[in-house]
mmCIF file of C-alpha atoms and ligand atoms in Angstrom:
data_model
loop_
_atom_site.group_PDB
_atom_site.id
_atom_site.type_symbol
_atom_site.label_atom_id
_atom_site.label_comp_id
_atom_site.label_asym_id
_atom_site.label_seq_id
_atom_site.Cartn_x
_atom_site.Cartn_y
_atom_site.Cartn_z
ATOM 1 C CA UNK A 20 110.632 232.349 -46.116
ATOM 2 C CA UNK A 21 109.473 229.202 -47.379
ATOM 3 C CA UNK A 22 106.091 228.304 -46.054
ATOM 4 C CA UNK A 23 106.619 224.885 -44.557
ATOM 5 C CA UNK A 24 109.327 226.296 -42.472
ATOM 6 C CA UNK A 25 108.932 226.890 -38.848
ATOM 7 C CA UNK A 26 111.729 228.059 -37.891
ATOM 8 C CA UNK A 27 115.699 229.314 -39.044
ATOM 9 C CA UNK A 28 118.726 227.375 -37.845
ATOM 10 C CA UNK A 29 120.994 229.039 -39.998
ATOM 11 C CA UNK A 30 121.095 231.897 -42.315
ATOM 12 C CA UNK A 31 122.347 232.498 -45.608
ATOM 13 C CA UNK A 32 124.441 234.699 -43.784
ATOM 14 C CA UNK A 33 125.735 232.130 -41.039
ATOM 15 C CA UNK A 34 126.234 229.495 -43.724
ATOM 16 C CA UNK A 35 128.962 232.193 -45.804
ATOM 17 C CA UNK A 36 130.455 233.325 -42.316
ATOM 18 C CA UNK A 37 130.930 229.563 -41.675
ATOM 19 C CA UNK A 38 131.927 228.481 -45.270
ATOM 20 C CA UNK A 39 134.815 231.474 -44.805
ATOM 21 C CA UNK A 40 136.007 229.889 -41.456
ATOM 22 C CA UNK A 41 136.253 226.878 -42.403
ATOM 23 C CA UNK A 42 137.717 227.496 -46.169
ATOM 24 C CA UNK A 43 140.172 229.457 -44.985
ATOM 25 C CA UNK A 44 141.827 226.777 -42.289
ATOM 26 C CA UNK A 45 141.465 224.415 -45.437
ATOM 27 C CA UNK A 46 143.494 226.685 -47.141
ATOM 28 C CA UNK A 47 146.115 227.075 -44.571
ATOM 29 C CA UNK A 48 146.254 222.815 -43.710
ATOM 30 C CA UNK A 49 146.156 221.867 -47.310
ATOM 31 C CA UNK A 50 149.149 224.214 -48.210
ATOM 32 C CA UNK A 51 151.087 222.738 -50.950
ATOM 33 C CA UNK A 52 149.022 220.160 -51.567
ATOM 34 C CA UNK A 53 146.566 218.576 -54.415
ATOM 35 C CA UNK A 54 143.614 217.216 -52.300
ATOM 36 C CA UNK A 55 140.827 215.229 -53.993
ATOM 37 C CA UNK A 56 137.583 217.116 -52.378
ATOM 38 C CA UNK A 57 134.725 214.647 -52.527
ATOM 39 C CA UNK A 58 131.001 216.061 -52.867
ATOM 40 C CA UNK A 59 128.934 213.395 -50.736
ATOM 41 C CA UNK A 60 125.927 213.505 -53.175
ATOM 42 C CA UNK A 61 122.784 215.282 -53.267
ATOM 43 C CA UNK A 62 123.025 216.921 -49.352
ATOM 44 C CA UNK A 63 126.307 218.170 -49.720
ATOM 45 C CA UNK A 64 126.009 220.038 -53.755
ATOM 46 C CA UNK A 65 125.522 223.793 -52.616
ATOM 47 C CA UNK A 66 127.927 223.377 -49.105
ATOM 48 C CA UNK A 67 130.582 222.056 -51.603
ATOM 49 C CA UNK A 68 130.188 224.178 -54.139
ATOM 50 C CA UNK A 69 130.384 227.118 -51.897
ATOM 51 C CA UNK A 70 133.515 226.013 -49.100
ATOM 52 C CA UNK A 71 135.738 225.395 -51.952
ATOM 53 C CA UNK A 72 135.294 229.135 -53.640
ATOM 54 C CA UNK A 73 137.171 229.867 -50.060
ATOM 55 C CA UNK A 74 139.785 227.910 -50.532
ATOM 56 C CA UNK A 75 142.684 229.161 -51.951
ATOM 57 C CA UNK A 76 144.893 226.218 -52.940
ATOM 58 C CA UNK A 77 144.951 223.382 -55.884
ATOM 59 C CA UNK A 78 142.458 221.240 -56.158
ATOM 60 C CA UNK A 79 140.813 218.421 -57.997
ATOM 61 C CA UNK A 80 137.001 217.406 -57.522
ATOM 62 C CA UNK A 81 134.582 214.666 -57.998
ATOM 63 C CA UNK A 82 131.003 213.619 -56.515
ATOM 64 C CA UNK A 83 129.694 210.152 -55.232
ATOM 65 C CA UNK A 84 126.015 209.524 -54.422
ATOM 66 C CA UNK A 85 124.976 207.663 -51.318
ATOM 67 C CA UNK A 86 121.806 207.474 -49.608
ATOM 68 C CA UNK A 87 120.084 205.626 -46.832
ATOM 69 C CA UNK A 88 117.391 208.079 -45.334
ATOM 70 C CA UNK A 89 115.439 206.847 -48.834
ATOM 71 C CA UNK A 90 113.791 211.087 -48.259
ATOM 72 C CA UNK A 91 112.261 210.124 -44.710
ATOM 73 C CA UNK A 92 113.707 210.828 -41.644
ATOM 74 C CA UNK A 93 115.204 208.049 -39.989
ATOM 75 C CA UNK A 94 118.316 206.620 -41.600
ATOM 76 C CA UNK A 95 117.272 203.187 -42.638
ATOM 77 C CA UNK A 96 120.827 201.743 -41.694
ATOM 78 C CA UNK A 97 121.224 200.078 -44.931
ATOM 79 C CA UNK A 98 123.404 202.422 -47.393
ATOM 80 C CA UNK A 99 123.173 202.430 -50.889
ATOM 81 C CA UNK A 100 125.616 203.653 -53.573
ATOM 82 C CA UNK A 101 124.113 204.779 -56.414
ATOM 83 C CA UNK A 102 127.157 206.845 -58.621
ATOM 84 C CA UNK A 103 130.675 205.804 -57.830
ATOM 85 C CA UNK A 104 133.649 208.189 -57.886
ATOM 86 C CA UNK A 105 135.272 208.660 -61.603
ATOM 87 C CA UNK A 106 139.002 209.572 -59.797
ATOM 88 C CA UNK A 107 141.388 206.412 -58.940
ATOM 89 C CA UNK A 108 141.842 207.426 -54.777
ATOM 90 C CA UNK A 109 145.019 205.453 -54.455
ATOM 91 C CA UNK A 110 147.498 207.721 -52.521
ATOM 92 C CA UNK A 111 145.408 210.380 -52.495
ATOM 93 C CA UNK A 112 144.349 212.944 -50.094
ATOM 94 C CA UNK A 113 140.908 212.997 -49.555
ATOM 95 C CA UNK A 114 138.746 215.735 -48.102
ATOM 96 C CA UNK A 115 135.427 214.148 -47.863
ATOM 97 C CA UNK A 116 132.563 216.813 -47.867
ATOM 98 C CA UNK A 117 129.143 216.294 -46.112
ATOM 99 C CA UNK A 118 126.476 218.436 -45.359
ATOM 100 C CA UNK A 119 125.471 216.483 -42.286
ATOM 101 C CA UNK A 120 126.696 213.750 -39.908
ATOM 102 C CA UNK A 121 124.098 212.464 -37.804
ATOM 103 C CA UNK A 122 124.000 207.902 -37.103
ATOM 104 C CA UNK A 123 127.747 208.613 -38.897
ATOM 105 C CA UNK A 124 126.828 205.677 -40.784
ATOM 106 C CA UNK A 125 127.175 206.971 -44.432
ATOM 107 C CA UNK A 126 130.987 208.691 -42.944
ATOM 108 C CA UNK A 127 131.660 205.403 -41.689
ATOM 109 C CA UNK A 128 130.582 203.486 -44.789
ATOM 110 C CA UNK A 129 132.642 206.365 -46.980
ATOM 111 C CA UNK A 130 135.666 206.481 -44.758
ATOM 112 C CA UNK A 131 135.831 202.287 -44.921
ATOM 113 C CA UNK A 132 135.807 202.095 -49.076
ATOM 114 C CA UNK A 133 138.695 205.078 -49.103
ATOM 115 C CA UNK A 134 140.717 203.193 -47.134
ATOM 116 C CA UNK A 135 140.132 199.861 -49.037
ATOM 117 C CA UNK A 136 141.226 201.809 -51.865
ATOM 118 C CA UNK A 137 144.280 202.937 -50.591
ATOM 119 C CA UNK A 138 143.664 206.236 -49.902
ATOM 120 C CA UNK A 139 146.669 208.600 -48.693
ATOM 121 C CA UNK A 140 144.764 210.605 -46.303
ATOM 122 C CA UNK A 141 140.950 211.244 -45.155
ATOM 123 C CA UNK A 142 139.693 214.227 -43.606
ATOM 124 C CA UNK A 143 135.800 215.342 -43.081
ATOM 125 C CA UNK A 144 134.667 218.282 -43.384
ATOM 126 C CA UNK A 145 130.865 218.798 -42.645
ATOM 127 C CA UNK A 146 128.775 221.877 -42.762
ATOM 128 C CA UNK A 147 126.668 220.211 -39.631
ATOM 129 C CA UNK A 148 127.745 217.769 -36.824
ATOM 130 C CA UNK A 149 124.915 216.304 -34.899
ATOM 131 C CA UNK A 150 126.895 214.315 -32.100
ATOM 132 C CA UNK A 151 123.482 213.031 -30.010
ATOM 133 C CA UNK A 152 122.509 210.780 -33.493
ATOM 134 C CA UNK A 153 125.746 208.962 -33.245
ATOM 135 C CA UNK A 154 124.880 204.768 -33.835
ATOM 136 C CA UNK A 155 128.585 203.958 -34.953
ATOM 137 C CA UNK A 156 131.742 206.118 -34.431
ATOM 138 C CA UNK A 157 132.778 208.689 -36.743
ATOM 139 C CA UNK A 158 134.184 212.074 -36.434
ATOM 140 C CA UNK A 159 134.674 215.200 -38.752
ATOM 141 C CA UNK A 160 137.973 216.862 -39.006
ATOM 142 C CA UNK A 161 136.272 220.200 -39.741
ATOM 143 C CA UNK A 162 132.330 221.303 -38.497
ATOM 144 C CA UNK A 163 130.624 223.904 -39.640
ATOM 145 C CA UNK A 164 127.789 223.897 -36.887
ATOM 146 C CA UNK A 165 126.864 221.456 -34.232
ATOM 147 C CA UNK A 166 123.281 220.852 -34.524
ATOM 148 C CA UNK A 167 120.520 219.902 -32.047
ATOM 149 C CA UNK A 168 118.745 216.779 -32.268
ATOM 150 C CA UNK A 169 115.820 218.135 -34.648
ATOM 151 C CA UNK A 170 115.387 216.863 -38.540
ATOM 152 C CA UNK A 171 116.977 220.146 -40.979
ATOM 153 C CA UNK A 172 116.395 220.818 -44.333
ATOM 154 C CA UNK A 173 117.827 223.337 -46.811
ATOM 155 C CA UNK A 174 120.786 224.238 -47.908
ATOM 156 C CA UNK A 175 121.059 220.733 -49.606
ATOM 157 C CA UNK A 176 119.190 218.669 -46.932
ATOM 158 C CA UNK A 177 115.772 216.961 -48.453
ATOM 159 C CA UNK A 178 112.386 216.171 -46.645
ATOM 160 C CA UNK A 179 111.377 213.512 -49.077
ATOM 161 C CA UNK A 180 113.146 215.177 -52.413
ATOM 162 C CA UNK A 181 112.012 219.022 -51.878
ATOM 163 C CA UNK A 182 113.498 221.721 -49.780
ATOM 164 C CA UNK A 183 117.155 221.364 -51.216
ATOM 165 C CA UNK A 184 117.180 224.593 -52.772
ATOM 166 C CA UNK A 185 116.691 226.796 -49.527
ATOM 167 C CA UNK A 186 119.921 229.058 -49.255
ATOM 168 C CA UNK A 187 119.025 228.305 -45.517
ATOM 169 C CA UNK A 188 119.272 225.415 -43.058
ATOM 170 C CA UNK A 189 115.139 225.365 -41.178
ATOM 171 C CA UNK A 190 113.260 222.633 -39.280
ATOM 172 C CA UNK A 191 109.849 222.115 -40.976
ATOM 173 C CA UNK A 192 106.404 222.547 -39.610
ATOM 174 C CA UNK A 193 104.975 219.687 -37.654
ATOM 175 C CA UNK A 194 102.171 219.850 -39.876
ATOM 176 C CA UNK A 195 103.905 219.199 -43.287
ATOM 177 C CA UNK A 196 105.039 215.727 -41.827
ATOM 178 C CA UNK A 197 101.484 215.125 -40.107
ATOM 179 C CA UNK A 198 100.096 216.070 -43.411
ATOM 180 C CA UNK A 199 101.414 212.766 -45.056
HETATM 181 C C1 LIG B 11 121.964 212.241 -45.482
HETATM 182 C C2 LIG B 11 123.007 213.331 -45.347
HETATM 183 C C3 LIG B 11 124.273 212.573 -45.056
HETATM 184 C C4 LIG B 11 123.791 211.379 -44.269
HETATM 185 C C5 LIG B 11 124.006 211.603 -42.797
HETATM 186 O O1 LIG B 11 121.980 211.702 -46.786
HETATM 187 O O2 LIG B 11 123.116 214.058 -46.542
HETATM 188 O O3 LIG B 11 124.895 212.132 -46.231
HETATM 189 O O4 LIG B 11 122.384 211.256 -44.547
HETATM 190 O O5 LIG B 11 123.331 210.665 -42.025
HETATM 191 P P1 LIG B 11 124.022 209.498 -41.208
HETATM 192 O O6 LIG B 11 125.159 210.089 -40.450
HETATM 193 O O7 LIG B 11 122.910 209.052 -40.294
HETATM 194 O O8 LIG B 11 124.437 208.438 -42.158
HETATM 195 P P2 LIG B 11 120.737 210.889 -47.405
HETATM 196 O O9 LIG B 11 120.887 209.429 -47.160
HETATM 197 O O10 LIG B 11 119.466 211.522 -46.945
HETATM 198 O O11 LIG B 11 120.912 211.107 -48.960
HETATM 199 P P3 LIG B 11 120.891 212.528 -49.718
HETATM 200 O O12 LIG B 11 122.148 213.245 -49.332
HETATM 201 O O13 LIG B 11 120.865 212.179 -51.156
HETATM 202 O O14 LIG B 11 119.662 213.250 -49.237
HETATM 203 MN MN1 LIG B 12 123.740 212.756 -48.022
HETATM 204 MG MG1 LIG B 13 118.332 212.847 -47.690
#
């Protein structure tokens, strides 16, 4: 385990159990149809690229990069998009994917441009729902995990840049944010 870490939330093993789950209701709800998943750039890269190898359907993909934690970890309320989607959304349906939802601020500023564009349909899914962080309302469609009220990283999540490439989701030692 990586050093800095003080603790497992979930496993390698809990993330595939969880990526199976939820890829195979996809499946089932997205029956017959060509959804436009969305990779909510960088947290969500490995929880995308792994939900969709359990979905068994047609499918089209593309990325867009927002941020407003700035690699801290308090949102700073202000987001910022940095790569826009290369896919027309008009009349699309859109399965947004996010690795976490915490203020809901970056879902609500996501879910507010799809529907300017014209967007057919918008569902969520999110590997990690942390309900007690809520600032504005937003709500996934389909959670992998409801999290407690501590700062993760792994699996995609980033303390200042690093820890993205964990295959697990941890909570870091007090000491590596003291350290600073
Ligand atoms: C994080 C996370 C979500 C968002 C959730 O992204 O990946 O996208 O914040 O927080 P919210 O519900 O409070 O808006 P971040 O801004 O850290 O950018 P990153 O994905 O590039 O790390
Ligand atoms: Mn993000
Ligand atoms: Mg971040």
């Amino acid at each position: 385990m990586n050093n800095d870490i003080e603790k497992v939330l979930y496993s390698e093993e809990d993330i595939a159990a969880a990526c199976k789950r939820l890829g195979t209701q996809l499946t089932e709800d997205y029956k017959g149809k060509t959804p436009l998943i969305i990779c909510v750039l960088k947290g969500a890269i490995l929880f995308m690229t792994d939900v969709i190898r359990d979905m068994d359907i047609y499918a089209e993909i593309d990325f867009i990069d927002v941020s407003s934690y700035n690699g801290g970890t308090a949102s700073s309320g202000t987001i910022r998009l940095l790569k826009d989607l290369d896919t027309d959304v008009a009349g699309r349906d859109i399965l947004l994917v996010e690795d976490i939802i915490d203020t809901g601020r970056t879902l609500k500023y996501l879910e507010d441009l799809l529907k300017d564009r014209q967007a057919n349909s918008i569902k969520v899914c999110t590997l990690m729902d942390k309900p007690s962080g809520r600032v504005v309302e937003a709500k996934a469609d389909y959670v992998g995990f409801n999290v407690p009220s501590e700062f993760v990283v792994g699996y995609g999540l980033d303390y200042e840049e690093k820890y993205r490439n964990l295959p697990y989701v941890g909570v870091l030692k007090p000491s590596v944010y003291s350290d600073k």
